[in-house]
Amino acid sequence: MSSVLAGAGARIPVSVLTGFLGSGKTTVLNHLVRSPDMARALVVINEFGTVGLDHELIARSNEDLVVEMIGGCLCCTIRGDLSRTLRDAPWRFAREGQCWFDRVVIETTGLADPAPILHTLMTDPQLEPLYRLDAVIATVDAAAGMATLDAQPEAVKQAAVADRLLLTKTDLADPAGQNAIRDRLAALNPAAPVIAVTDGAVDPALLFEVGLWDPAGKSDDVRRWLADEAYDAGHHHHGHHHHHDANRHDNGIRATCLTFDTPLEPLAFDRWLGLLTMFKGADLLRVKGIVNLAGHDAPVVVHGVQHVFHPPVELERWPSDDRRTRMVFITRDIDPEELRGTLALMTMGLSGVGLQGLIESVAQGMPT
């Protein structure tokens, strides 16, 4: 399993840029491609179907793939198959037989759910040796964002699964409006830093290399990737009910972090994830975790997006003295206590002490 990890640094990081129509995503991208830090980036603009994007970066053409240079970046627009494009890219765009890009940014159209792109990166065996997911970046309009989140469930989902949130058009929003949207984003997605952007200008360093693999440390930076301490603050501070209210508008989408002090039984954990994805897959928007499995010296990192989980990766060592299992869930209409209860049931069995009341409530909530 650790062979996956051996080449983590060698694999090309992929960032997925998402955000609702009109949220300033295109302006951000147009700015980014002209940045010297992006000179070795391949930008893939994923145009679904016949939706024409009003994009400075797109040359009009009837081809499935359009390629042009902008700044130092190679920009390609695809209407076809993303996995085929990514598979072919290193040699298709080679210079003197060498792959010249060391970063990929995939921009999705505004209505798009980023999940299928993440699934492609997580499951395509031919992409696995070439690429690694760095981060999901979502743009949110500071001025119109509240209205968009109210009207568009897709926009809520984009913001909820992001690793980084870009607050655009801050010059057009009054301070009260900005605070309101910041609060809403914090309730939806406590771990994602919110970065204010003016006229599309953003420092690429804030957006890139924020995933699990840290090139500077040449190892995995679980703490940065999981950001589980962001959840504690909100949880104890507000108490359960207030927390629920904050998210009541957002289609039942909420973020929660579960911790387990005792090592989990590997088979039971595996079965639990399997059941969870089978019954609740559509509503597990994103799952990230570092898991202490009984009988393993090193932790296992899990990452899932809806019903698709990346094959678990065993780390070389624990990143800190904290040996607890920590799992972050972004879910829709799932009570976090139900998650905790079902896992406790499966891993500890009925011998677990003090589970009587829980068992009944879990049994009611579980498909029989």
Coordinates of C-alpha atoms in Angstrom, one line a residue:
M1 CA 0.0 0.0 0.0
S2 CA 2.9 2.4 0.7
S3 CA 4.0 2.1 -2.9
V4 CA 1.2 4.6 -3.6
L5 CA 3.0 7.0 -1.4
A6 CA 6.5 6.5 -2.7
G7 CA 5.8 8.5 -5.7
A8 CA 3.5 11.1 -4.2
G9 CA 6.0 13.9 -4.6
A10 CA 6.6 12.9 -8.2
R11 CA 3.0 13.0 -9.2
I12 CA 1.5 16.2 -10.6
P13 CA -0.8 18.1 -8.3
V14 CA -4.2 18.9 -9.6
S15 CA -6.4 21.7 -8.3
V16 CA -10.1 21.8 -9.1
L17 CA -11.5 25.4 -9.4
T18 CA -15.2 25.5 -9.0
G19 CA -17.8 28.2 -8.2
F20 CA -21.1 29.4 -9.3
L21 CA -21.9 31.3 -12.5
G22 CA -21.0 34.9 -12.1
S23 CA -18.9 34.3 -9.0
G24 CA -15.8 35.6 -10.6
K25 CA -14.1 32.3 -11.2
T26 CA -13.1 33.2 -14.8
T27 CA -11.6 36.5 -13.6
V28 CA -9.6 34.6 -11.0
L29 CA -8.3 32.2 -13.6
N30 CA -7.5 34.9 -16.1
H31 CA -5.4 36.5 -13.4
L32 CA -3.8 33.3 -12.3
V33 CA -2.6 32.2 -15.7
R34 CA -0.6 35.4 -16.1
S35 CA 1.2 34.9 -12.8
P36 CA 4.9 33.8 -13.1
D37 CA 4.1 31.0 -10.6
M38 CA 1.8 29.4 -13.1
A39 CA 4.4 29.2 -16.0
R40 CA 4.5 25.5 -15.7
A41 CA 0.8 24.9 -15.3
L42 CA -1.7 23.2 -17.6
V43 CA -5.1 24.7 -17.3
V44 CA -8.0 22.5 -18.3
I45 CA -11.3 24.2 -18.9
N46 CA -14.0 21.6 -18.7
E47 CA -16.9 22.7 -20.9
F48 CA -19.9 20.4 -20.4
G49 CA -22.1 20.0 -23.4
T50 CA -22.9 23.0 -25.4
V51 CA -22.7 25.7 -22.7
G52 CA -20.4 28.3 -24.3
L53 CA -18.2 30.0 -21.7
D54 CA -17.5 33.7 -22.1
H55 CA -13.9 33.0 -21.4
E56 CA -11.0 35.1 -22.5
L57 CA -9.0 31.9 -22.4
I58 CA -11.1 30.0 -24.9
A59 CA -10.5 30.0 -28.6
R60 CA -13.7 29.3 -30.5
S61 CA -13.5 26.0 -32.3
N62 CA -15.6 22.9 -33.0
E63 CA -12.9 20.5 -31.8
D64 CA -13.2 18.5 -28.7
L65 CA -9.9 19.9 -27.5
V66 CA -8.7 23.4 -28.0
V67 CA -5.2 24.4 -26.9
E68 CA -3.5 27.7 -26.6
M69 CA -0.8 29.4 -24.7
I70 CA -1.7 32.3 -22.3
G71 CA 1.0 33.9 -20.2
G72 CA 3.2 30.9 -19.4
C73 CA 0.3 28.5 -19.2
L74 CA -1.0 26.0 -21.7
C75 CA -4.8 26.2 -21.6
C76 CA -6.9 23.5 -23.1
T77 CA -10.6 23.4 -23.4
I78 CA -12.3 20.0 -23.5
R79 CA -15.8 19.0 -24.3
G80 CA -14.9 15.4 -24.3
D81 CA -13.5 12.9 -21.8
L82 CA -11.5 14.4 -18.9
S83 CA -9.7 11.2 -18.0
R84 CA -8.6 10.7 -21.6
T85 CA -7.3 14.3 -21.8
L86 CA -5.3 14.0 -18.5
R87 CA -3.9 10.6 -19.5
D88 CA -2.7 11.9 -22.8
A89 CA -1.6 15.3 -21.6
P90 CA 2.0 14.5 -20.5
W91 CA 3.0 13.2 -23.9
R92 CA 0.6 15.1 -26.0
F93 CA 1.9 18.4 -24.7
A94 CA 5.5 17.2 -24.4
R95 CA 8.4 19.5 -25.3
E96 CA 11.5 17.6 -26.5
G97 CA 10.0 14.4 -25.2
Q98 CA 9.6 15.8 -21.7
C99 CA 6.4 16.5 -19.8
W100 CA 6.8 20.2 -19.1
F101 CA 4.0 21.1 -16.8
D102 CA 4.2 20.5 -13.1
R103 CA 0.7 21.6 -12.1
V104 CA -2.8 21.2 -13.4
V105 CA -5.8 23.4 -12.7
I106 CA -9.2 22.1 -13.9
E107 CA -11.9 24.7 -14.1
T108 CA -15.5 23.4 -14.1
T109 CA -18.4 25.3 -15.5
G110 CA -20.5 27.2 -13.0
L111 CA -23.4 24.7 -12.7
A112 CA -21.1 21.8 -12.3
D113 CA -20.8 19.5 -9.4
P114 CA -17.1 19.0 -8.7
A115 CA -17.7 15.4 -7.6
P116 CA -17.3 13.6 -11.0
I117 CA -14.0 15.3 -11.5
L118 CA -12.8 14.2 -8.1
H119 CA -14.1 10.7 -8.8
T120 CA -12.1 10.6 -12.0
L121 CA -8.9 11.5 -10.2
M122 CA -9.5 9.1 -7.4
T123 CA -10.5 6.0 -9.3
D124 CA -8.8 6.0 -12.8
P125 CA -5.9 3.5 -12.5
Q126 CA -4.1 5.2 -15.4
L127 CA -4.2 8.6 -13.7
E128 CA -3.1 7.3 -10.3
P129 CA 0.7 7.1 -11.2
L130 CA 0.6 10.6 -12.9
Y131 CA -1.5 12.9 -10.7
R132 CA -2.6 13.6 -7.1
L133 CA -5.5 15.8 -6.0
D134 CA -4.1 18.9 -4.4
A135 CA -7.2 21.0 -3.5
V136 CA -10.7 22.0 -4.4
I137 CA -11.0 25.8 -4.7
A138 CA -14.4 27.4 -4.8
T139 CA -15.2 31.1 -5.6
V140 CA -18.1 32.8 -3.8
D141 CA -19.4 36.2 -4.7
A142 CA -19.3 38.5 -1.7
A143 CA -22.1 40.7 -3.1
A144 CA -24.5 38.1 -4.6
G145 CA -23.3 35.0 -2.8
M146 CA -26.1 34.9 -0.1
A147 CA -28.8 35.0 -2.8
T148 CA -27.0 32.4 -4.8
L149 CA -26.6 30.0 -1.9
D150 CA -30.3 30.5 -1.0
A151 CA -31.4 29.7 -4.6
Q152 CA -28.8 27.1 -5.7
P153 CA -28.2 23.9 -3.8
E154 CA -25.3 23.2 -6.2
A155 CA -23.5 26.3 -5.0
V156 CA -23.9 25.3 -1.4
K157 CA -22.4 21.9 -2.2
Q158 CA -19.4 23.5 -4.0
A159 CA -18.7 25.7 -1.0
A160 CA -19.1 22.8 1.4
V161 CA -16.6 20.5 -0.2
A162 CA -13.9 23.1 -0.9
D163 CA -10.4 23.1 0.7
R164 CA -10.1 26.9 -0.1
L165 CA -12.8 29.5 -0.4
L166 CA -12.2 32.6 -2.5
L167 CA -14.5 35.5 -1.6
T168 CA -14.7 37.6 -4.8
K169 CA -16.1 41.1 -5.5
T170 CA -15.4 42.2 -1.9
D171 CA -15.2 45.8 -3.2
L172 CA -18.9 45.6 -4.1
A173 CA -20.2 44.2 -0.8
D174 CA -20.8 46.3 2.3
P175 CA -19.1 45.1 5.5
A176 CA -22.3 43.7 7.1
G177 CA -23.0 41.7 4.0
Q178 CA -19.5 40.4 3.9
N179 CA -19.6 39.3 7.5
A180 CA -22.9 37.5 6.9
I181 CA -21.5 35.5 4.1
R182 CA -18.3 34.7 6.0
D183 CA -20.4 33.4 8.9
R184 CA -22.4 31.3 6.6
L185 CA -19.3 29.8 4.9
A186 CA -17.7 29.2 8.3
A187 CA -20.8 27.2 9.4
L188 CA -20.8 25.2 6.2
N189 CA -17.1 24.5 6.0
P190 CA -15.2 25.5 9.1
A191 CA -11.8 24.1 7.9
A192 CA -11.6 26.0 4.6
P193 CA -9.7 29.4 4.9
V194 CA -11.7 32.2 3.3
I195 CA -9.4 34.3 1.1
A196 CA -10.7 37.8 -0.1
V197 CA -10.0 38.5 -3.8
T198 CA -10.2 41.8 -5.5
D199 CA -10.5 42.0 -9.3
G200 CA -9.5 38.4 -9.5
A201 CA -6.1 38.9 -8.0
V202 CA -5.0 36.2 -5.6
D203 CA -1.6 34.9 -4.6
P204 CA -1.2 31.4 -6.1
A205 CA 0.8 30.4 -3.0
L206 CA -2.4 30.6 -1.0
L207 CA -4.2 28.2 -3.3
F208 CA -1.6 25.6 -4.3
E209 CA 0.3 22.8 -2.4
V210 CA -2.4 22.7 0.3
G211 CA -3.3 19.1 -0.1
L212 CA -2.1 16.0 1.8
W213 CA 1.3 15.9 0.2
D214 CA 3.7 18.7 1.2
P215 CA 6.5 19.1 -1.3
A216 CA 8.5 21.3 1.1
G217 CA 8.5 18.7 3.9
K218 CA 8.7 15.9 1.3
S219 CA 6.1 14.1 3.2
D220 CA 2.4 14.1 4.1
D221 CA 1.0 17.1 6.0
V222 CA -2.1 15.5 7.5
R223 CA -2.7 18.3 10.0
R224 CA -3.0 20.9 7.3
W225 CA -5.1 18.7 5.1
L226 CA -7.5 17.5 7.7
A227 CA -7.6 20.8 9.7
D228 CA -9.6 18.9 12.3
E229 CA -9.0 21.5 15.0
A230 CA -11.2 24.0 13.1
Y231 CA -14.2 21.8 14.0
D232 CA -13.5 21.7 17.8
A233 CA -13.7 25.4 18.1
G234 CA -17.1 25.6 16.6
H235 CA -18.4 22.5 18.3
H236 CA -17.8 23.2 22.0
H237 CA -18.3 26.9 21.6
H238 CA -21.8 26.9 20.1
G239 CA -23.2 23.7 21.4
H240 CA -25.2 21.3 19.2
H241 CA -28.4 23.3 18.6
H242 CA -26.9 26.6 17.6
H243 CA -24.7 24.7 15.2
H244 CA -27.8 23.1 13.6
D245 CA -29.5 26.5 13.2
A246 CA -26.6 28.0 11.4
N247 CA -26.9 25.3 8.8
R248 CA -30.7 25.0 8.6
H249 CA -30.9 27.0 5.4
D250 CA -28.3 25.0 3.6
N251 CA -30.1 21.9 2.6
G252 CA -29.1 20.1 5.8
I253 CA -25.4 20.2 4.7
R254 CA -23.1 20.3 7.7
A255 CA -19.5 19.6 8.6
T256 CA -18.5 17.5 11.6
C257 CA -15.4 15.9 13.0
L258 CA -15.6 12.6 14.8
T259 CA -12.7 11.3 16.9
F260 CA -12.2 7.8 18.4
D261 CA -9.7 7.1 21.1
T262 CA -9.4 3.4 20.7
P263 CA -8.0 1.8 17.6
L264 CA -10.6 0.5 15.2
E265 CA -11.0 -3.1 14.1
P266 CA -9.9 -3.0 10.4
L267 CA -12.5 -5.3 9.0
A268 CA -15.4 -3.6 10.9
F269 CA -14.2 -0.2 9.8
D270 CA -14.0 -1.3 6.2
R271 CA -17.5 -2.8 6.4
W272 CA -18.8 0.4 8.0
L273 CA -17.4 2.6 5.2
G274 CA -18.9 0.1 2.7
L275 CA -22.4 0.3 4.3
L276 CA -22.2 4.0 4.7
T277 CA -21.4 4.6 1.0
M278 CA -24.0 2.1 -0.1
F279 CA -26.9 3.6 1.9
K280 CA -25.8 7.2 2.3
G281 CA -23.3 7.7 -0.5
A282 CA -25.1 10.5 -2.3
D283 CA -25.1 12.5 1.0
L284 CA -21.5 12.0 2.0
L285 CA -20.3 15.0 0.2
R286 CA -16.7 14.6 1.4
V287 CA -15.0 12.5 4.0
K288 CA -11.3 12.9 5.1
G289 CA -9.7 11.1 7.9
I290 CA -6.6 9.7 9.6
V291 CA -7.5 6.3 11.1
N292 CA -5.9 4.2 13.8
L293 CA -6.5 0.6 12.8
A294 CA -5.8 -2.1 15.4
G295 CA -2.7 -4.1 14.5
H296 CA -1.2 -1.3 12.3
D297 CA 1.8 0.8 13.5
A298 CA 1.1 3.6 11.1
P299 CA -2.2 5.4 10.4
V300 CA -4.3 5.0 7.3
V301 CA -5.5 8.1 5.4
V302 CA -9.0 7.8 3.9
H303 CA -10.6 10.2 1.5
G304 CA -14.0 9.9 0.0
V305 CA -16.3 12.0 -2.2
Q306 CA -19.9 10.6 -2.1
H307 CA -19.9 6.9 -3.0
V308 CA -16.3 6.9 -4.2
F309 CA -13.4 6.3 -1.8
H310 CA -9.7 6.6 -2.8
P311 CA -7.9 3.4 -2.0
P312 CA -6.7 3.9 1.6
V313 CA -3.1 5.0 1.9
E314 CA -0.9 3.9 4.8
L315 CA 1.4 6.6 6.0
E316 CA 5.0 5.9 7.0
R317 CA 4.5 7.2 10.5
W318 CA 2.1 9.1 12.8
P319 CA 2.4 12.8 12.1
S320 CA 2.2 13.7 15.8
D321 CA 1.7 12.1 19.2
D322 CA -2.0 12.3 18.7
R323 CA -2.9 8.7 17.9
R324 CA -6.7 9.2 17.8
T325 CA -8.8 8.4 14.7
R326 CA -10.0 11.7 13.4
M327 CA -12.6 11.8 10.6
V328 CA -14.1 14.9 9.0
F329 CA -17.5 14.5 7.3
I330 CA -19.3 17.0 5.2
T331 CA -22.8 15.5 4.9
R332 CA -26.3 16.3 3.8
D333 CA -29.2 15.3 6.0
I334 CA -27.1 12.9 8.1
D335 CA -26.9 13.3 11.9
P336 CA -23.2 13.1 13.0
E337 CA -24.3 11.1 16.0
E338 CA -25.7 8.5 13.7
L339 CA -22.3 8.1 12.1
R340 CA -20.6 7.8 15.4
G341 CA -23.2 5.4 16.7
T342 CA -23.1 3.0 13.7
L343 CA -19.3 2.9 13.7
A344 CA -19.2 2.3 17.5
L345 CA -21.7 -0.5 17.0
M346 CA -19.7 -2.2 14.3
T347 CA -16.3 -1.8 15.8
M348 CA -17.0 -2.4 19.4
G349 CA -19.9 -4.8 18.9
L350 CA -22.6 -4.9 21.5
S351 CA -20.1 -5.4 24.3
G352 CA -19.4 -1.7 24.2
V353 CA -20.4 -0.2 27.6
G354 CA -23.1 2.4 27.8
L355 CA -24.5 1.9 24.3
Q356 CA -27.9 0.7 25.3
G357 CA -29.8 3.9 24.6
L358 CA -27.7 4.6 21.5
I359 CA -28.4 1.2 20.0
E360 CA -32.1 1.8 20.0
S361 CA -31.7 5.2 18.4
V362 CA -29.2 3.9 15.8
A363 CA -31.3 0.8 15.0
Q364 CA -34.2 3.1 14.2
G365 CA -32.1 5.3 12.0
M366 CA -30.5 2.4 10.1
P367 CA -31.9 0.6 7.1
T368 CA -32.9 -2.9 8.2

